[in-house]
XYZ file of C-alpha atoms in Angstrom:
639
model
C -26.959 -12.276 45.999
C -27.251 -9.032 48.024
C -26.190 -9.016 51.666
C -26.148 -6.417 54.441
C -22.943 -5.018 55.924
C -22.272 -3.587 59.319
C -19.179 -2.405 61.189
C -18.117 -3.634 64.626
C -15.171 -1.868 66.298
C -12.639 -4.009 68.169
C -9.309 -3.395 69.921
C -7.449 -4.094 66.675
C -9.386 -1.957 64.205
C -12.822 -2.634 62.726
C -14.423 -5.874 61.613
C -16.997 -6.076 58.812
C -20.001 -8.288 59.458
C -21.965 -9.893 56.631
C -25.575 -11.037 56.919
C -26.181 -13.278 53.930
C -29.725 -14.394 53.004
C -30.116 -18.116 53.615
C -27.129 -18.288 56.000
C -28.180 -18.251 59.638
C -24.876 -17.180 61.172
C -23.147 -13.812 60.809
C -19.841 -14.210 59.006
C -17.006 -11.878 59.876
C -13.888 -11.011 57.957
C -11.254 -8.708 59.365
C -9.834 -6.607 56.556
C -7.252 -4.732 58.641
C -3.981 -5.938 60.106
C -4.597 -8.703 62.625
C -3.362 -8.786 66.213
C 0.386 -9.117 65.994
C 0.876 -10.104 69.645
C 2.857 -13.362 69.912
C 0.851 -16.444 70.816
C 1.603 -18.624 73.803
C 3.125 -22.031 73.244
C 5.695 -23.085 70.685
C 6.978 -19.980 68.818
C 7.021 -21.803 65.448
C 3.228 -21.492 65.224
C 3.201 -17.692 65.019
C 5.435 -17.820 61.918
C 3.026 -20.038 59.910
C 0.502 -18.606 57.434
C -1.989 -20.908 55.716
C -3.806 -19.334 52.762
C -5.555 -20.264 49.514
C -6.181 -18.410 46.253
C -9.841 -18.170 45.204
C -11.322 -16.598 42.070
C -13.573 -17.169 39.076
C -12.230 -19.461 36.328
C -9.450 -17.905 34.196
C -8.766 -14.955 36.510
C -5.087 -15.889 36.903
C -4.825 -18.001 40.099
C -2.250 -20.497 38.795
C -0.139 -17.763 37.127
C -0.011 -15.725 40.354
C 0.933 -18.897 42.265
C 3.858 -19.338 39.814
C 5.103 -15.798 40.596
C 4.820 -16.361 44.381
C 6.906 -19.552 44.047
C 9.486 -17.704 41.937
C 9.724 -14.705 44.281
C 10.192 -16.873 47.392
C 12.790 -18.982 45.471
C 10.791 -22.147 46.246
C 11.360 -23.204 42.631
C 14.596 -22.628 40.725
C 14.647 -21.057 37.257
C 15.540 -24.425 35.701
C 12.443 -26.154 37.153
C 10.052 -23.269 36.441
C 7.254 -23.667 33.891
C 3.851 -22.068 33.356
C 1.025 -23.426 35.565
C 3.609 -25.282 37.655
C 1.109 -26.603 40.225
C -1.223 -27.939 37.499
C 0.601 -31.252 37.091
C -2.174 -33.174 35.313
C -2.113 -33.445 31.486
C -5.820 -32.567 31.411
C -5.222 -29.363 33.394
C -2.520 -28.191 31.011
C -4.488 -29.090 27.861
C -7.659 -27.307 28.984
C -5.889 -24.454 30.809
C -7.991 -24.996 33.957
C -7.245 -26.157 37.505
C -9.102 -29.367 38.381
C -7.384 -30.300 41.666
C -6.337 -28.185 44.633
C -2.544 -28.203 45.026
C -0.697 -27.491 48.280
C 2.909 -26.264 48.424
C 5.081 -24.748 51.181
C 7.153 -21.574 50.749
C 9.564 -19.732 53.046
C 9.574 -15.917 53.082
C 11.743 -13.455 55.001
C 9.765 -10.456 56.288
C 11.315 -7.731 58.480
C 14.156 -10.030 59.526
C 11.923 -12.971 60.488
C 11.429 -16.186 58.501
C 7.805 -17.194 57.835
C 6.435 -20.495 56.527
C 3.667 -19.949 53.961
C 1.413 -22.877 53.007
C -0.280 -22.038 49.704
C -3.253 -23.983 48.319
C -4.096 -23.149 44.685
C -7.795 -23.890 44.049
C -9.960 -24.488 40.921
C -12.299 -21.753 39.681
C -15.025 -23.669 37.811
C -18.363 -24.117 39.603
C -18.110 -27.920 39.158
C -15.026 -28.032 41.425
C -16.377 -25.886 44.274
C -16.016 -28.876 46.655
C -12.230 -28.738 46.105
C -12.377 -25.058 47.103
C -14.393 -25.801 50.277
C -11.826 -28.440 51.329
C -8.946 -25.993 50.797
C -10.724 -23.266 52.751
C -11.199 -25.662 55.713
C -7.389 -25.894 56.013
C -6.683 -22.113 55.864
C -6.963 -18.906 57.914
C -6.907 -16.499 54.981
C -7.589 -16.193 51.254
C -6.380 -14.105 48.337
C -9.516 -13.073 46.410
C -8.436 -12.463 42.806
C -10.516 -10.337 40.449
C -9.615 -9.882 36.765
C -9.142 -6.155 35.991
C -10.695 -6.605 32.532
C -13.668 -8.864 33.466
C -14.560 -7.708 36.991
C -16.412 -9.663 39.682
C -18.182 -12.726 38.296
C -20.565 -15.335 39.691
C -17.926 -17.718 41.030
C -15.972 -14.792 42.585
C -19.004 -14.046 44.770
C -19.709 -17.742 45.458
C -16.118 -18.421 46.586
C -16.176 -15.257 48.716
C -19.243 -16.573 50.574
C -17.477 -19.912 51.145
C -14.492 -18.092 52.644
C -16.654 -15.800 54.807
C -18.609 -18.773 56.159
C -15.288 -20.166 57.434
C -14.255 -16.790 58.968
C -11.270 -16.413 56.649
C -9.445 -13.082 56.360
C -9.876 -11.809 52.794
C -7.031 -10.049 50.956
C -8.509 -8.467 47.789
C -6.156 -8.541 44.753
C -6.871 -6.823 41.428
C -5.090 -9.060 38.897
C -4.140 -8.539 35.209
C -3.763 -4.748 35.526
C -1.275 -4.857 32.600
C -3.929 -5.916 30.053
C -4.918 -3.338 27.365
C -8.616 -3.811 28.285
C -8.059 -3.403 32.046
C -10.452 -1.060 33.903
C -8.762 -0.856 37.338
C -10.749 2.068 38.768
C -14.187 0.696 37.759
C -13.357 -2.806 39.018
C -11.991 -1.387 42.298
C -15.384 0.287 42.803
C -17.077 -3.105 42.310
C -14.713 -4.741 44.841
C -15.306 -1.988 47.420
C -19.085 -2.492 47.020
C -18.703 -6.283 47.294
C -16.288 -6.415 50.237
C -16.924 -3.124 52.003
C -13.140 -2.648 52.261
C -11.073 0.513 51.714
C -9.687 1.113 48.208
C -6.190 1.055 49.765
C -6.754 -2.560 50.924
C -6.939 -3.729 47.282
C -3.524 -4.781 45.944
C -3.015 -4.122 42.194
C -1.076 -6.993 40.609
C -0.193 -8.889 37.459
C 0.580 -12.584 37.698
C 2.089 -12.549 34.226
C 4.454 -9.599 34.783
C 5.071 -10.164 38.514
C 3.659 -6.738 39.511
C 2.495 -6.513 43.151
C 3.980 -9.852 44.303
C 6.092 -8.338 47.176
C 3.014 -6.417 48.410
C 0.889 -9.598 48.323
C 3.476 -11.575 50.338
C 3.760 -8.751 52.894
C -0.067 -8.608 53.189
C -0.223 -12.400 53.740
C 2.197 -12.116 56.691
C 0.649 -8.957 58.191
C -3.094 -9.474 57.618
C -3.617 -13.260 57.888
C -3.516 -14.515 61.498
C -1.233 -17.313 62.636
C -2.952 -20.682 63.228
C -4.601 -21.217 66.589
C -4.286 -24.478 68.467
C -2.539 -26.186 71.356
C 0.944 -27.371 70.287
C 1.254 -29.565 73.393
C -2.257 -31.047 73.277
C -3.508 -34.348 71.830
C -2.980 -34.667 68.058
C -5.883 -33.539 65.852
C -5.113 -33.354 62.121
C -7.705 -32.815 59.370
C -7.306 -34.865 56.176
C -8.195 -32.563 53.274
C -6.706 -34.500 50.340
C -5.124 -37.826 49.402
C -3.836 -39.636 46.339
C -2.618 -43.095 45.361
C 1.048 -43.872 44.738
C 1.518 -47.318 43.202
C 4.879 -47.751 45.020
C 4.205 -46.221 48.438
C 0.459 -46.716 48.919
C -1.944 -43.913 49.787
C -0.405 -40.511 50.558
C -2.556 -38.494 52.977
C -2.428 -34.657 52.941
C -3.416 -33.116 56.298
C -3.459 -29.906 58.356
C -2.481 -30.192 62.057
C -5.069 -28.356 64.206
C -3.705 -29.384 67.650
C -0.629 -31.240 68.872
C 2.144 -32.556 66.607
C 2.818 -35.714 64.613
C 6.237 -37.438 64.592
C 7.759 -40.045 62.321
C 7.188 -43.485 63.870
C 4.057 -42.472 65.836
C 1.199 -44.968 65.928
C -1.741 -42.995 64.515
C -5.477 -43.655 64.344
C -8.054 -42.438 61.800
C -11.007 -41.536 64.024
C -13.909 -42.089 61.580
C -12.731 -45.453 60.209
C -11.063 -46.599 63.455
C -8.007 -47.905 61.547
C -4.526 -47.720 63.125
C -1.207 -47.293 61.275
C 2.467 -46.479 61.871
C 3.588 -43.097 60.490
C 6.420 -44.448 58.302
C 7.112 -40.990 56.867
C 5.840 -37.488 57.516
C 6.934 -34.301 55.810
C 6.013 -31.040 54.127
C 5.002 -30.358 50.527
C 7.573 -28.484 48.483
C 7.851 -28.941 44.747
C 8.753 -32.488 45.837
C 7.921 -34.105 49.173
C 10.344 -33.072 51.951
C 10.554 -35.690 54.778
C 10.675 -34.192 58.305
C 11.013 -35.794 61.772
C 7.961 -33.894 63.075
C 5.052 -31.759 61.729
C 4.069 -29.085 64.219
C 0.714 -27.567 65.196
C -0.738 -25.326 62.456
C 1.390 -26.774 59.649
C 0.354 -28.669 56.499
C 2.054 -31.956 55.610
C 1.782 -35.455 54.203
C 1.682 -38.900 55.822
C 2.763 -42.226 54.320
C 1.940 -45.368 56.292
C 1.691 -48.086 53.629
C -2.128 -47.949 53.327
C -3.136 -50.080 50.329
C -6.943 -50.158 50.604
C -8.468 -46.979 49.139
C -11.696 -46.997 51.205
C -9.736 -46.846 54.486
C -8.960 -43.153 53.844
C -11.799 -40.619 53.890
C -11.330 -36.917 53.193
C -12.563 -34.967 56.236
C -11.397 -37.661 58.692
C -9.350 -36.725 61.782
C -5.923 -38.246 62.519
C -4.882 -38.685 66.162
C -2.296 -40.769 68.060
C -3.053 -44.109 69.726
C -1.010 -43.275 72.869
C -2.652 -39.873 73.489
C -5.935 -39.838 71.495
C -8.051 -36.705 70.984
C -11.398 -36.690 72.771
C -13.344 -35.807 69.592
C -12.933 -35.521 65.819
C -12.730 -32.155 64.029
C -16.268 -31.045 63.134
C -17.749 -28.839 60.443
C -16.313 -30.381 57.288
C -18.963 -30.056 54.570
C -20.411 -33.157 52.921
C -20.372 -33.407 49.133
C -23.779 -32.944 47.449
C -23.837 -34.533 43.952
C -25.952 -32.685 41.400
C -25.726 -34.909 38.296
C -26.016 -38.711 38.176
C -24.945 -41.042 35.369
C -24.043 -44.697 34.908
C -20.444 -45.680 34.072
C -19.984 -49.168 32.587
C -16.935 -51.033 31.254
C -17.070 -51.811 27.514
C -15.943 -55.372 28.328
C -18.011 -56.834 31.187
C -14.941 -58.843 32.337
C -13.278 -55.504 33.311
C -15.848 -54.721 36.037
C -13.439 -55.416 38.961
C -10.676 -53.396 37.270
C -13.130 -50.500 36.943
C -14.038 -50.814 40.656
C -10.332 -50.531 41.617
C -9.911 -47.531 39.296
C -12.984 -45.800 40.803
C -11.677 -46.330 44.372
C -8.263 -44.867 43.501
C -9.812 -41.957 41.609
C -12.108 -41.191 44.559
C -9.006 -40.706 46.750
C -7.866 -37.909 44.464
C -11.387 -36.587 43.782
C -13.488 -36.711 46.952
C -16.463 -35.114 45.153
C -17.004 -38.341 43.169
C -19.749 -40.548 44.676
C -20.565 -44.016 43.305
C -22.369 -47.280 44.007
C -22.714 -50.520 41.964
C -25.712 -50.980 39.651
C -26.765 -53.301 36.810
C -28.324 -52.600 33.443
C -30.151 -55.013 31.124
C -28.337 -53.505 28.141
C -24.863 -52.857 29.573
C -24.369 -55.403 32.375
C -22.555 -54.506 35.620
C -21.427 -50.930 36.268
C -21.637 -48.017 38.675
C -24.140 -45.248 39.367
C -22.010 -42.136 39.883
C -22.804 -38.731 41.363
C -21.006 -35.660 39.976
C -21.030 -31.947 40.808
C -21.770 -30.991 37.194
C -21.330 -31.879 33.536
C -17.671 -30.772 33.349
C -16.905 -32.864 36.440
C -18.519 -35.881 34.729
C -16.504 -35.293 31.550
C -13.224 -34.976 33.520
C -13.895 -38.196 35.509
C -14.545 -40.160 32.293
C -11.377 -38.793 30.687
C -9.257 -39.491 33.794
C -10.494 -43.096 33.913
C -9.407 -43.558 30.299
C -6.038 -41.786 30.626
C -4.817 -42.645 34.119
C -6.267 -46.153 34.478
C -6.528 -47.242 30.823
C -10.254 -48.017 31.245
C -12.561 -47.673 28.217
C -16.013 -46.883 29.618
C -19.566 -46.173 28.431
C -21.372 -43.271 30.138
C -25.176 -43.284 30.172
C -27.583 -40.349 29.921
C -27.048 -37.916 32.850
C -29.927 -37.400 35.266
C -30.689 -35.698 38.598
C -32.223 -37.151 41.768
C -36.042 -37.049 41.903
C -38.318 -37.632 44.915
C -41.182 -39.970 43.923
C -44.227 -40.344 46.177
C -46.105 -43.587 45.432
C -49.851 -44.220 45.820
C -48.968 -46.312 48.910
C -47.426 -43.243 50.569
C -43.801 -44.370 50.132
C -41.095 -41.781 49.396
C -38.575 -43.127 46.857
C -35.393 -41.370 45.686
C -34.813 -41.964 41.964
C -31.523 -40.994 40.279
C -31.757 -43.421 37.325
C -34.703 -43.813 34.894
C -34.599 -47.591 35.424
C -35.557 -47.079 39.101
C -38.727 -45.121 38.230
C -41.921 -47.020 39.287
C -44.762 -47.674 36.792
C -46.894 -44.551 36.081
C -49.996 -46.109 37.704
C -48.080 -46.477 41.020
C -46.937 -42.823 41.164
C -48.887 -40.190 43.119
C -46.576 -37.248 42.285
C -42.905 -36.493 41.506
C -40.733 -33.717 42.962
C -37.634 -32.435 41.162
C -34.715 -30.385 42.572
C -34.719 -26.619 41.982
C -31.636 -24.402 42.129
C -31.027 -20.695 42.650
C -28.962 -19.629 39.627
C -26.957 -16.423 39.544
C -25.883 -15.156 36.118
C -23.635 -12.109 35.652
C -23.426 -10.807 32.091
C -23.119 -7.720 29.880
C -26.316 -5.673 29.540
C -26.592 -6.277 25.766
C -27.111 -10.039 26.252
C -29.894 -9.846 28.869
C -32.740 -10.451 26.344
C -31.210 -13.621 24.868
C -30.328 -15.030 28.300
C -33.849 -14.362 29.631
C -35.466 -16.183 26.686
C -33.066 -19.141 27.172
C -33.915 -19.342 30.885
C -37.676 -19.066 30.266
C -37.388 -21.918 27.757
C -35.816 -23.949 30.594
C -38.894 -23.439 32.847
C -37.134 -20.800 34.985
C -38.598 -18.013 37.149
C -36.840 -14.626 37.166
C -36.455 -13.498 40.805
C -34.156 -10.482 40.615
C -32.291 -8.233 38.186
C -29.581 -5.884 39.477
C -27.350 -3.565 37.447
C -23.899 -3.806 39.078
C -22.625 -1.106 36.703
C -24.071 0.486 33.542
C -22.665 -2.454 31.530
C -22.907 -5.432 33.922
C -26.133 -7.090 35.091
C -26.749 -9.742 37.729
C -29.788 -11.982 37.024
C -31.197 -14.398 39.589
C -33.406 -17.300 38.532
C -35.078 -20.256 40.171
C -34.828 -23.147 37.728
C -35.087 -26.955 37.636
C -31.679 -28.623 37.906
C -32.725 -31.189 35.283
C -32.782 -28.385 32.681
C -29.252 -27.251 33.578
C -27.365 -30.559 33.424
C -27.466 -30.996 29.657
C -26.582 -28.072 27.412
C -27.597 -24.992 29.416
C -24.049 -23.795 30.171
C -22.927 -24.220 26.534
C -25.960 -22.288 25.239
C -25.442 -19.560 27.846
C -21.834 -19.072 26.693
C -22.926 -19.054 23.023
C -25.628 -16.417 23.543
C -23.325 -14.169 25.617
C -20.242 -14.757 23.406
C -18.467 -16.229 26.428
C -19.069 -13.256 28.760
C -21.783 -14.663 31.037
C -20.801 -16.484 34.230
C -23.005 -18.962 36.078
C -23.113 -20.043 39.710
C -25.865 -22.060 41.375
C -26.883 -23.588 44.682
C -29.540 -26.143 45.616
C -32.804 -24.720 46.987
C -35.495 -27.383 47.463
C -37.598 -30.045 45.741
C -40.830 -28.998 43.987
C -43.701 -30.981 42.503
C -43.460 -31.267 38.687
C -45.193 -33.189 35.904
C -42.250 -35.483 35.083
C -42.518 -38.645 32.963
C -40.167 -41.492 32.114
C -39.372 -41.561 28.385
C -38.411 -45.061 27.212
C -36.492 -45.815 24.021
C -37.294 -49.113 22.284
C -35.389 -50.871 19.501
C -37.571 -53.476 17.763
C -39.928 -53.447 20.758
C -37.175 -54.039 23.381
C -36.588 -51.274 25.918
C -33.002 -49.985 26.140
C -32.814 -48.826 29.754
C -29.476 -47.041 29.210
C -31.152 -44.643 26.737
C -34.199 -43.855 28.903
C -34.599 -40.365 30.371
C -36.868 -38.554 32.845
C -38.278 -35.398 31.208
C -41.064 -32.868 31.741
C -44.327 -33.889 30.047
C -44.538 -30.614 28.077
C -41.228 -31.433 26.378
C -41.604 -35.207 26.064
C -42.940 -35.323 22.457
C -40.273 -32.973 21.106
C -37.575 -34.792 23.111
C -38.687 -38.263 21.924
C -38.901 -37.164 18.276
C -35.418 -35.632 18.254
C -33.919 -38.582 20.113
C -35.339 -41.064 17.587
C -33.996 -38.970 14.701
C -30.553 -38.782 16.332
C -30.458 -42.540 16.968
C -31.429 -43.215 13.345
C -28.268 -41.348 12.299
C -25.995 -43.060 14.829
C -27.095 -46.726 14.834
C -25.468 -48.675 11.958
C -27.866 -50.374 9.501
C -28.371 -54.143 9.820
C -29.646 -56.769 7.369
C -33.070 -56.354 8.919
C -35.378 -53.394 9.526
C -35.061 -51.658 12.927
C -37.968 -49.773 14.530
C -36.743 -46.960 16.826
C -39.566 -45.825 19.131
C -39.995 -43.404 22.036
C -42.723 -44.285 24.545
C -44.285 -43.006 27.768
C -45.609 -46.080 29.540
C -47.499 -48.042 26.845
C -48.073 -45.047 24.583
C -45.744 -44.649 21.570
C -45.106 -40.919 20.988
C -42.442 -41.003 18.229
C -41.053 -43.505 15.719
C -38.286 -43.723 13.137
C -37.562 -46.756 10.927
C -34.012 -47.730 10.018
C -34.332 -49.610 6.723
C -32.519 -52.898 6.122
C -29.386 -53.304 4.058
C -30.694 -54.670 0.741
C -29.212 -57.894 -0.540
C -29.825 -58.505 -4.265
C -31.072 -62.118 -4.171
C -32.285 -61.946 -7.805
C -28.805 -61.195 -9.169
C -28.296 -64.874 -10.162
C -31.755 -65.081 -11.861
C -30.921 -63.710 -15.291
C -33.741 -65.525 -16.971
C -36.346 -68.200 -16.496
C -39.802 -68.305 -14.948
C -41.134 -65.501 -12.677
C -42.224 -68.104 -10.109
C -38.551 -68.889 -9.405
C -37.878 -65.229 -8.584
C -40.999 -65.032 -6.411
C -39.910 -68.162 -4.501
C -36.519 -66.606 -3.724
C -38.119 -63.322 -2.567
C -40.547 -65.194 -0.263
C -37.651 -67.175 1.177
C -35.722 -63.955 1.857
C -38.769 -62.334 3.501
C -39.024 -65.241 5.998
C -35.285 -65.024 6.689
C -35.508 -61.273 7.364
C -38.425 -61.836 9.762
C -36.505 -64.532 11.662
C -33.341 -62.388 11.714
C -35.301 -59.499 13.176
C -36.541 -61.717 16.018
C -33.119 -63.073 17.014
C -30.779 -60.349 15.707
C -28.912 -58.050 18.122
C -28.654 -54.325 17.423
C -25.145 -52.986 18.034
C -25.451 -49.605 19.782
C -22.324 -47.403 19.498
C -21.013 -45.265 22.404
C -22.108 -42.071 20.582
C -25.732 -43.193 20.811
C -25.619 -43.227 24.631
C -24.518 -39.591 24.614
C -27.041 -38.638 21.878
C -29.278 -36.946 24.428
C -26.535 -34.385 25.090
C -26.501 -33.406 21.419
C -30.239 -32.676 21.212
C -30.603 -28.944 20.590
């Protein structure tokens, strides 16, 4: 996304201003050393630096964080391991960061001791909400760019997030030790993107530890100390929380004004709940209890909270004795992109699943859910996710961390349906779609997609996007080899297999970032799946009319493979309203009723066959079709 740059001179050097299309305010990022004059108030504040690490996925954030922890001796050699802050099994298995992780380091610079609060953030587009929460708690950011891959879609997206929050950006060129590194070409890209001097870019290698002292010095010198009134009323922003089965809910917060002491009676301003601060402290490799957390610092609070919904990320903590006049504003709300139903396999486990969802939501604030019922699956939850990977991670975490076996229904997006009576209905599940004769028109969400890829893959990517009903809006050559493509496309086309196909076509080189634009009128229809004439609402989908026949045909064929054969014939049909558009027949398991008739009159054989025919007919009327879990995800496998 192109944006204009300008230079404004101040007393402390120059400040770059960015005017980004679609963002009304002008974002500023000072790329020179900040004002080093000491602040008034408690001197501890001027020695705090709060910063996060932002980058595209797999550009080396977690590895660089490991080196920073080693260099500052926060972690001893015995405790050190790769991806130290990624403490979830899933993160280690997949090699990605799913959760933001905060940790405090101490660093001696020019004879003075500084406290550095580092927040390592995820890089995948599905976890951008985690990044926005981390940015809200920081004054500066390390922007990592891989020296072999260059700036990618999520690099630019995360940069915009940081600029919107007026963070100071420290550009770091990572992985300079790789054989395929192109440091000079990538530096040119970073200068074009940031408008900074080449000397501002710090060359580094997280793996080899190159550039770590320079990065730590830049954090102290370039990132400003936190602002705030140390002696004012307490205002602390909750930016994370998680459930501890022994100690209750642990709240992670950043103090904006005032200070919080152990034993204080605190109040959560949005929920109105009051608690005693049983323990406060800072976040090292383990929790470090402290008597007081000062203004500008990051810490944790334990107050024996047992009910998950009493803690909301983005809430403000204040004291009961000296309450703040207002809550901290400007914390962004989560906007789910993909919706799916999650149901327990055993209906008796519904309440256990509710408890698991509440505890998981503490640790993953981007998860949105509400109860719903299905004729086929019973009681469950309609969940909102930021993307398909987010949905996959939530399902896997429910199974691993809470021992819940769940069924996930076909993913969908939220449609705006205008009825013939003039009512505006929001539909995120096919079961909520009104009858076709009651619908005036349907609007679907459109996104602005930004794809950065190698020039040789442009043709294949364009044909894929056109097949997904996209409109090409812009094509910019960043270098002779790298191209940025901008499309407007329906979100419904992205949530299934778009990302996988994009990676296949580009051999893994293309990167995707997207943002919501608006809702547009489209010819959408509800595609029902029927087994023996009974609708299975969990298999229904909302698709574009032009693709409905092909979709229904492939879905029926896939279900024929996945549904086990019964002792009666099963008709698998796809329908739009009352019109059947595709059908497959799953033949019955044949039972040889004539095996015992080794002789005798033909009428005896005919009598047995007639008897079996009546039995099959009756069985078909009362028989239940067992639908395996794979069938509910069959839509995802339609190519």
